[in-house]
mmCIF file of C-alpha atoms in Angstrom:
data_model
loop_
_atom_site.group_PDB
_atom_site.id
_atom_site.type_symbol
_atom_site.label_atom_id
_atom_site.label_comp_id
_atom_site.label_asym_id
_atom_site.label_seq_id
_atom_site.Cartn_x
_atom_site.Cartn_y
_atom_site.Cartn_z
ATOM 1 C CA MET A 1 4.011 -71.495 18.089
ATOM 2 C CA PHE A 2 1.842 -73.977 17.022
ATOM 3 C CA ASP A 3 -1.693 -75.733 17.175
ATOM 4 C CA VAL A 4 -2.296 -78.881 16.065
ATOM 5 C CA ALA A 5 -6.000 -78.953 16.623
ATOM 6 C CA VAL A 6 -6.129 -76.092 14.215
ATOM 7 C CA PHE A 7 -3.485 -77.756 11.681
ATOM 8 C CA GLY A 8 -5.561 -81.344 11.699
ATOM 9 C CA SER A 9 -9.071 -80.109 11.566
ATOM 10 C CA LEU A 10 -7.986 -77.605 8.766
ATOM 11 C CA PHE A 11 -5.949 -80.298 6.894
ATOM 12 C CA LEU A 12 -9.115 -82.670 6.831
ATOM 13 C CA THR A 13 -11.603 -80.174 6.127
ATOM 14 C CA LEU A 14 -9.456 -79.480 2.737
ATOM 15 C CA PHE A 15 -8.128 -83.006 2.364
ATOM 16 C CA VAL A 16 -11.555 -84.298 2.428
ATOM 17 C CA ILE A 17 -12.555 -81.210 0.070
ATOM 18 C CA MET A 18 -9.415 -80.783 -2.543
ATOM 19 C CA ASP A 19 -9.781 -85.339 -2.259
ATOM 20 C CA PRO A 20 -6.614 -86.714 -2.954
ATOM 21 C CA PRO A 21 -7.817 -89.596 -4.014
ATOM 22 C CA GLY A 22 -10.420 -88.634 -6.150
ATOM 23 C CA ILE A 23 -8.074 -86.083 -8.350
ATOM 24 C CA THR A 24 -6.081 -89.186 -9.407
ATOM 25 C CA PRO A 25 -8.309 -90.394 -12.393
ATOM 26 C CA ILE A 26 -9.684 -86.919 -13.349
ATOM 27 C CA PHE A 27 -5.673 -85.845 -13.592
ATOM 28 C CA LEU A 28 -4.466 -88.813 -15.453
ATOM 29 C CA ALA A 29 -8.007 -88.816 -17.655
ATOM 30 C CA LEU A 30 -6.606 -84.996 -18.868
ATOM 31 C CA THR A 31 -3.115 -85.171 -18.857
ATOM 32 C CA ALA A 32 -3.580 -88.640 -21.161
ATOM 33 C CA GLY A 33 -1.377 -88.588 -24.491
ATOM 34 C CA ARG A 34 1.129 -86.297 -22.924
ATOM 35 C CA PRO A 35 4.974 -87.695 -22.535
ATOM 36 C CA GLY A 36 5.835 -88.573 -18.730
ATOM 37 C CA LYS A 37 7.970 -85.580 -17.904
ATOM 38 C CA VAL A 38 4.968 -82.871 -19.434
ATOM 39 C CA GLN A 39 2.579 -84.973 -16.963
ATOM 40 C CA LYS A 40 4.645 -84.602 -13.881
ATOM 41 C CA ARG A 41 5.893 -80.671 -14.772
ATOM 42 C CA MET A 42 1.471 -80.200 -15.098
ATOM 43 C CA ALA A 43 1.119 -81.926 -11.806
ATOM 44 C CA PHE A 44 3.555 -79.348 -9.917
ATOM 45 C CA GLN A 45 2.121 -76.892 -11.700
ATOM 46 C CA ALA A 46 -1.252 -77.199 -10.989
ATOM 47 C CA VAL A 47 -0.932 -77.671 -7.013
ATOM 48 C CA CYS A 48 1.331 -74.091 -7.768
ATOM 49 C CA VAL A 49 -1.689 -72.774 -9.381
ATOM 50 C CA ALA A 50 -3.965 -74.052 -6.736
ATOM 51 C CA GLY A 51 -1.558 -73.279 -3.748
ATOM 52 C CA GLY A 52 -1.471 -69.780 -4.840
ATOM 53 C CA VAL A 53 -5.235 -69.015 -5.603
ATOM 54 C CA ILE A 54 -6.046 -70.459 -2.438
ATOM 55 C CA ALA A 55 -3.633 -67.787 -0.605
ATOM 56 C CA VAL A 56 -4.735 -64.839 -2.188
ATOM 57 C CA PHE A 57 -7.872 -65.752 -0.587
ATOM 58 C CA GLY A 58 -6.656 -66.544 2.016
ATOM 59 C CA LEU A 59 -4.815 -63.070 2.844
ATOM 60 C CA LEU A 60 -7.567 -60.785 0.483
ATOM 61 C CA GLY A 61 -10.657 -62.815 0.110
ATOM 62 C CA HIS A 62 -13.456 -60.860 1.411
ATOM 63 C CA GLN A 63 -11.961 -57.585 -0.290
ATOM 64 C CA ILE A 64 -11.649 -59.514 -3.588
ATOM 65 C CA LEU A 65 -15.279 -61.189 -3.576
ATOM 66 C CA ASP A 66 -16.783 -57.866 -1.785
ATOM 67 C CA TYR A 67 -15.490 -55.711 -5.053
ATOM 68 C CA LEU A 68 -16.097 -57.739 -7.335
ATOM 69 C CA HIS A 69 -19.587 -57.410 -5.795
ATOM 70 C CA VAL A 70 -19.040 -61.699 -6.055
ATOM 71 C CA SER A 71 -21.442 -63.628 -3.299
ATOM 72 C CA VAL A 72 -19.902 -67.337 -2.168
ATOM 73 C CA PRO A 73 -22.491 -69.144 -3.403
ATOM 74 C CA ALA A 74 -22.176 -67.185 -6.832
ATOM 75 C CA LEU A 75 -18.597 -68.735 -6.966
ATOM 76 C CA MET A 76 -19.667 -71.840 -6.018
ATOM 77 C CA ILE A 77 -22.265 -72.081 -9.017
ATOM 78 C CA ALA A 78 -20.179 -70.226 -11.616
ATOM 79 C CA GLY A 79 -17.459 -73.435 -10.750
ATOM 80 C CA GLY A 80 -19.766 -76.229 -10.887
ATOM 81 C CA LEU A 81 -20.888 -74.587 -14.113
ATOM 82 C CA LEU A 82 -16.973 -74.780 -15.469
ATOM 83 C CA LEU A 83 -16.095 -78.115 -14.278
ATOM 84 C CA LEU A 84 -19.849 -79.639 -15.877
ATOM 85 C CA LEU A 85 -17.976 -78.738 -19.636
ATOM 86 C CA ILE A 86 -14.752 -80.389 -18.624
ATOM 87 C CA ALA A 87 -16.723 -83.204 -17.927
ATOM 88 C CA LEU A 88 -18.969 -83.668 -20.512
ATOM 89 C CA ASP A 89 -15.552 -82.759 -22.731
ATOM 90 C CA LEU A 90 -14.587 -86.633 -20.696
ATOM 91 C CA LEU A 91 -17.897 -88.848 -21.083
ATOM 92 C CA THR A 92 -17.747 -88.056 -24.777
ATOM 93 C CA GLY A 93 -14.243 -88.540 -25.605
ATOM 94 C CA LYS A 94 -13.156 -85.249 -27.212
ATOM 95 C CA THR A 95 -9.978 -85.753 -24.679
ATOM 96 C CA ASP A 96 -9.296 -88.768 -26.580
ATOM 97 C CA GLU A 97 -7.366 -87.088 -29.221
ATOM 98 C CA PRO A 98 -4.061 -84.847 -27.854
ATOM 99 C CA LYS A 99 -3.133 -83.432 -30.937
ATOM 100 C CA GLN A 100 -7.023 -81.554 -30.084
ATOM 101 C CA THR A 101 -5.101 -80.326 -26.618
ATOM 102 C CA LYS A 102 -1.552 -80.372 -26.370
ATOM 103 C CA ASP A 103 -0.946 -76.353 -26.813
ATOM 104 C CA VAL A 104 -3.270 -76.048 -23.981
ATOM 105 C CA ASN A 105 -2.298 -76.361 -20.076
ATOM 106 C CA VAL A 106 -4.987 -78.014 -18.348
ATOM 107 C CA ALA A 107 -2.687 -77.526 -15.019
ATOM 108 C CA LEU A 108 -4.182 -74.323 -14.544
ATOM 109 C CA VAL A 109 -7.831 -74.691 -15.438
ATOM 110 C CA PRO A 110 -9.724 -76.783 -14.583
ATOM 111 C CA LEU A 111 -7.174 -78.480 -12.281
ATOM 112 C CA GLY A 112 -5.218 -75.814 -10.676
ATOM 113 C CA MET A 113 -8.578 -74.337 -10.537
ATOM 114 C CA PRO A 114 -11.774 -74.455 -9.882
ATOM 115 C CA LEU A 115 -10.646 -78.433 -9.413
ATOM 116 C CA LEU A 116 -8.200 -77.943 -6.451
ATOM 117 C CA ALA A 117 -8.974 -74.429 -5.249
ATOM 118 C CA GLY A 118 -12.449 -75.062 -5.627
ATOM 119 C CA PRO A 119 -15.092 -72.706 -3.763
ATOM 120 C CA GLY A 120 -15.033 -75.041 -1.137
ATOM 121 C CA ALA A 121 -11.589 -74.960 -0.441
ATOM 122 C CA ILE A 122 -11.310 -71.497 -1.258
ATOM 123 C CA VAL A 123 -14.294 -70.731 1.590
ATOM 124 C CA SER A 124 -13.081 -73.179 4.101
ATOM 125 C CA VAL A 125 -9.456 -70.807 4.069
ATOM 126 C CA ILE A 126 -11.605 -67.982 3.987
ATOM 127 C CA LEU A 127 -12.849 -68.845 7.035
ATOM 128 C CA ALA A 128 -10.145 -70.470 8.546
ATOM 129 C CA VAL A 129 -7.311 -67.288 8.110
ATOM 130 C CA GLN A 130 -10.307 -65.321 9.957
ATOM 131 C CA LYS A 131 -11.054 -67.178 12.873
ATOM 132 C CA ALA A 132 -7.133 -67.761 13.847
ATOM 133 C CA ASP A 133 -6.738 -64.850 16.014
ATOM 134 C CA SER A 134 -3.024 -65.570 16.951
ATOM 135 C CA VAL A 135 0.249 -65.875 15.663
ATOM 136 C CA ALA A 136 0.149 -70.017 16.344
ATOM 137 C CA THR A 137 -2.941 -70.252 14.849
ATOM 138 C CA GLN A 138 -2.242 -68.646 11.928
ATOM 139 C CA VAL A 139 1.157 -70.219 11.421
ATOM 140 C CA SER A 140 -1.116 -73.765 11.883
ATOM 141 C CA VAL A 141 -3.514 -72.999 9.538
ATOM 142 C CA TRP A 142 -0.611 -72.178 6.973
ATOM 143 C CA VAL A 143 1.150 -75.003 7.683
ATOM 144 C CA ALA A 144 -1.967 -77.265 6.750
ATOM 145 C CA ILE A 145 -2.444 -75.370 3.433
ATOM 146 C CA LEU A 146 0.982 -76.110 2.589
ATOM 147 C CA ALA A 147 1.057 -80.067 3.842
ATOM 148 C CA ILE A 148 -2.395 -80.437 1.456
ATOM 149 C CA HIS A 149 -0.592 -79.244 -1.851
ATOM 150 C CA VAL A 150 2.636 -81.649 -0.535
ATOM 151 C CA VAL A 151 0.018 -84.125 -0.495
ATOM 152 C CA LEU A 152 -2.047 -83.789 -3.590
ATOM 153 C CA TRP A 153 1.206 -83.335 -5.389
ATOM 154 C CA LEU A 154 2.672 -86.587 -4.315
ATOM 155 C CA VAL A 155 -0.786 -88.205 -5.311
ATOM 156 C CA MET A 156 -0.561 -86.814 -8.868
ATOM 157 C CA ARG A 157 3.317 -87.348 -9.743
ATOM 158 C CA TYR A 158 3.273 -90.898 -8.397
ATOM 159 C CA SER A 159 -0.432 -91.616 -9.963
ATOM 160 C CA LEU A 160 1.864 -91.773 -13.222
ATOM 161 C CA LEU A 161 2.633 -95.311 -12.909
ATOM 162 C CA ILE A 162 -1.175 -96.508 -12.856
ATOM 163 C CA ILE A 163 -0.879 -95.719 -16.770
ATOM 164 C CA ARG A 164 1.999 -98.242 -16.947
ATOM 165 C CA VAL A 165 0.351 -101.108 -15.582
ATOM 166 C CA ILE A 166 -3.454 -100.058 -17.566
ATOM 167 C CA LYS A 167 -2.023 -99.215 -21.037
ATOM 168 C CA ASP A 168 -4.307 -97.513 -23.148
ATOM 169 C CA GLY A 169 -7.518 -99.475 -22.875
ATOM 170 C CA GLY A 170 -7.823 -99.015 -18.931
ATOM 171 C CA VAL A 171 -7.068 -95.034 -19.762
ATOM 172 C CA VAL A 172 -9.985 -94.247 -21.905
ATOM 173 C CA LEU A 173 -11.714 -96.344 -19.180
ATOM 174 C CA VAL A 174 -10.033 -94.009 -16.462
ATOM 175 C CA THR A 175 -11.621 -90.731 -18.430
ATOM 176 C CA ARG A 176 -15.041 -92.413 -18.739
ATOM 177 C CA LEU A 177 -15.193 -92.511 -14.919
ATOM 178 C CA ALA A 178 -13.354 -89.391 -14.122
ATOM 179 C CA GLY A 179 -15.863 -87.144 -16.724
ATOM 180 C CA MET A 180 -18.657 -89.242 -15.001
ATOM 181 C CA MET A 181 -17.189 -88.157 -10.932
ATOM 182 C CA LEU A 182 -16.237 -84.796 -12.008
ATOM 183 C CA SER A 183 -19.744 -84.403 -13.743
ATOM 184 C CA ALA A 184 -21.173 -85.495 -9.966
ATOM 185 C CA ILE A 185 -18.955 -83.417 -7.990
ATOM 186 C CA ALA A 186 -20.100 -80.239 -10.872
ATOM 187 C CA VAL A 187 -23.615 -80.527 -9.906
ATOM 188 C CA GLN A 188 -23.136 -81.213 -6.738
ATOM 189 C CA GLN A 189 -21.391 -77.652 -6.529
ATOM 190 C CA ILE A 190 -24.552 -76.382 -8.165
ATOM 191 C CA ILE A 191 -26.839 -77.827 -5.605
ATOM 192 C CA ASN A 192 -24.838 -76.375 -2.532
ATOM 193 C CA GLY A 193 -24.428 -73.090 -4.488
ATOM 194 C CA ILE A 194 -28.084 -72.586 -5.351
ATOM 195 C CA THR A 195 -29.126 -74.364 -1.737
ATOM 196 C CA GLN A 196 -27.249 -70.945 -0.149
ATOM 197 C CA VAL A 197 -29.335 -68.608 -2.139
ATOM 198 C CA VAL A 198 -32.313 -69.716 -1.621
ATOM 199 C CA HIS A 199 -31.492 -70.154 2.521
ATOM 200 C CA ALA A 200 -29.986 -66.161 2.725
ATOM 201 C CA SER A 201 -33.114 -65.546 0.389
#
């Protein structure tokens, strides 16, 4: 009752798209200045939000998009624009002042959605669920989704150890690096969305 090939294929696809190692500097930058317990809780919340969003779209993805009259490219472009705004904040140092963001739960936005549960991951899951034509493949798909979220939680949860080594100066450096990476991800996502629109026209 388990298809290893389906599990492996979807897990690797989501690993590349959701990029657990790449999320580490972004997570550290967005949660900088908060107590360790809060950061650990935010790591868990971000994974829960991402898992919830992906599960909903896995079950009802096409129905939701059709009802809202939203295409997948439009979803990609909107997500890219949102990420670009966050990236600009990181690059300009606005997140260096925790007082400004202490009441904002970045575990929900942008970490949970659209960083982790972004258009790429959502579309991959929608297609995987559609192609799963047996109980074994359905189980494999959902186990792969669960597994990648466990990996994401472990990576973010234990990335907090890095802060003890790099100290405050390192956090500032990581923040700038995260801003550059996130801006590149955002621009690429916008380009992918526009490319799909052009090909569809």
